[in-house]
Amino acid sequence: FYWATVEEYYTGELRLGVFNGPNEGLWTIACLNVLTAIYGPGFWTENFFGTSIPNNMVFLISMIIAGGLTIVENSYHVFQAVKRHKAKTTSDGKFSYSVAFTRLMPFYVLVFFSFLWVSPSLIIQ
């Protein structure tokens, strides 16, 4: 939701994707909690529908893809807003690429270190 808030700051409108954290994301988490309650924690180490890929790896890969797409889309909208504003005026302020990038940088760093911390090789073990 951090990305959507930064995007709203620059574009003036809050865009939530078809599948977003505040709505469908919370339902997904609730359903996963129910699955874990019904089948136990062993559910996450079982293979995904007859494949050799464990459920926890499928979930991790899905979240990495969804998060990556969200990051790219929101970053694109922020930098497009900066570009549109720069074409209209000569004052920079918050509408400079460097300022926009520094406002997005904490989350870039968080995502990078989270990926290092929860590497796929550690999940499989």
Coordinates of C-alpha atoms in Angstrom, one line a residue:
F1 CA 0.0 0.0 0.0
Y2 CA 3.1 2.2 0.4
W3 CA 3.5 2.3 -3.3
A4 CA -0.1 3.2 -4.0
T5 CA 0.2 6.1 -1.5
V6 CA 3.3 7.5 -3.1
E7 CA 1.7 7.2 -6.5
E8 CA -1.4 9.1 -5.2
Y9 CA 0.9 11.8 -3.8
Y10 CA 2.3 12.4 -7.3
T11 CA -0.7 11.7 -9.5
G12 CA -3.5 13.0 -7.3
E13 CA -5.5 9.8 -7.6
L14 CA -5.5 6.5 -5.8
R15 CA -5.3 3.6 -8.2
L16 CA -5.8 0.1 -6.9
G17 CA -5.3 -2.7 -9.3
V18 CA -7.8 -5.4 -10.0
F19 CA -6.1 -7.6 -7.3
N20 CA -5.0 -5.3 -4.5
G21 CA -3.8 -5.6 -0.9
P22 CA -6.5 -3.8 1.0
N23 CA -9.3 -5.9 -0.6
E24 CA -8.4 -9.2 -2.3
G25 CA -5.0 -9.4 -0.5
L26 CA -6.7 -9.6 2.9
W27 CA -9.1 -12.2 1.7
T28 CA -6.2 -14.3 0.3
I29 CA -4.4 -14.1 3.7
A30 CA -7.6 -15.1 5.5
C31 CA -8.2 -18.1 3.2
L32 CA -4.5 -19.2 3.6
N33 CA -4.9 -19.0 7.4
V34 CA -8.1 -21.2 7.1
L35 CA -6.2 -23.7 4.9
T36 CA -3.4 -23.8 7.5
A37 CA -5.9 -24.3 10.3
I38 CA -7.7 -27.1 8.5
Y39 CA -4.7 -29.0 7.0
G40 CA -2.1 -28.0 9.6
P41 CA 1.3 -26.5 9.0
G42 CA 2.4 -29.5 6.9
F43 CA 0.2 -28.1 4.1
W44 CA 3.0 -25.7 3.2
T45 CA 5.6 -28.4 2.7
E46 CA 3.3 -30.7 0.6
N47 CA 3.7 -30.7 -3.2
F48 CA 1.5 -28.4 -5.3
F49 CA -1.2 -30.5 -7.1
G50 CA 1.0 -33.5 -7.9
T51 CA 4.1 -31.5 -9.0
S52 CA 7.4 -31.6 -7.2
I53 CA 7.1 -27.9 -6.1
P54 CA 6.1 -27.4 -2.5
N55 CA 3.1 -25.1 -1.7
N56 CA 5.3 -22.6 0.2
M57 CA 7.5 -22.2 -2.9
V58 CA 4.4 -21.6 -5.1
F59 CA 3.2 -19.0 -2.7
L60 CA 6.6 -17.3 -2.5
I61 CA 7.0 -17.2 -6.3
S62 CA 3.5 -15.8 -6.7
M63 CA 4.1 -13.1 -4.2
I64 CA 7.4 -12.1 -5.8
I65 CA 5.8 -11.9 -9.2
A66 CA 2.7 -9.9 -7.9
G67 CA 4.9 -7.6 -5.9
G68 CA 7.3 -7.0 -8.7
L69 CA 4.5 -6.1 -11.1
T70 CA 3.0 -3.7 -8.6
I71 CA 6.4 -2.0 -8.0
V72 CA 7.0 -1.6 -11.7
E73 CA 3.4 -0.3 -12.4
N74 CA 3.4 2.2 -9.5
S75 CA 7.0 3.4 -10.3
Y76 CA 5.9 4.0 -13.9
H77 CA 2.9 6.1 -12.9
V78 CA 5.1 8.2 -10.5
F79 CA 7.7 8.9 -13.1
Q80 CA 5.1 9.6 -15.7
A81 CA 3.5 12.2 -13.3
V82 CA 6.9 13.8 -12.8
K83 CA 7.5 13.9 -16.6
R84 CA 4.0 15.5 -17.2
H85 CA 4.6 18.1 -14.5
K86 CA 8.1 18.9 -15.7
A87 CA 6.7 19.6 -19.2
K88 CA 4.3 22.2 -17.7
T89 CA 6.5 24.1 -15.3
T90 CA 10.1 24.9 -14.6
S91 CA 10.0 24.5 -10.8
D92 CA 11.1 21.1 -9.6
G93 CA 10.1 20.7 -5.9
K94 CA 8.6 17.3 -5.4
F95 CA 8.4 16.8 -9.2
S96 CA 12.0 16.0 -9.9
Y97 CA 13.2 12.5 -10.7
S98 CA 15.7 12.5 -7.9
V99 CA 13.1 13.4 -5.3
A100 CA 10.7 10.9 -6.6
F101 CA 13.3 8.2 -6.6
T102 CA 14.4 9.0 -3.0
R103 CA 10.8 8.7 -1.8
L104 CA 10.6 5.3 -3.5
M105 CA 14.1 4.2 -2.3
P106 CA 13.1 2.9 1.2
F107 CA 10.8 0.4 -0.3
Y108 CA 13.2 -0.6 -3.0
V109 CA 15.7 -1.3 -0.2
L110 CA 13.1 -3.2 1.9
V111 CA 12.2 -5.4 -1.0
F112 CA 15.8 -6.1 -1.9
F113 CA 16.8 -7.1 1.7
S114 CA 13.6 -9.1 2.2
F115 CA 14.4 -11.1 -0.9
L116 CA 17.9 -11.8 0.4
W117 CA 16.6 -12.7 3.9
V118 CA 13.9 -15.1 2.6
S119 CA 15.7 -16.6 -0.3
P120 CA 14.0 -19.5 -2.1
S121 CA 16.7 -21.9 -1.0
L122 CA 16.0 -21.3 2.6
I123 CA 12.2 -21.9 2.1
I124 CA 12.7 -25.3 0.5
Q125 CA 14.8 -26.6 3.4

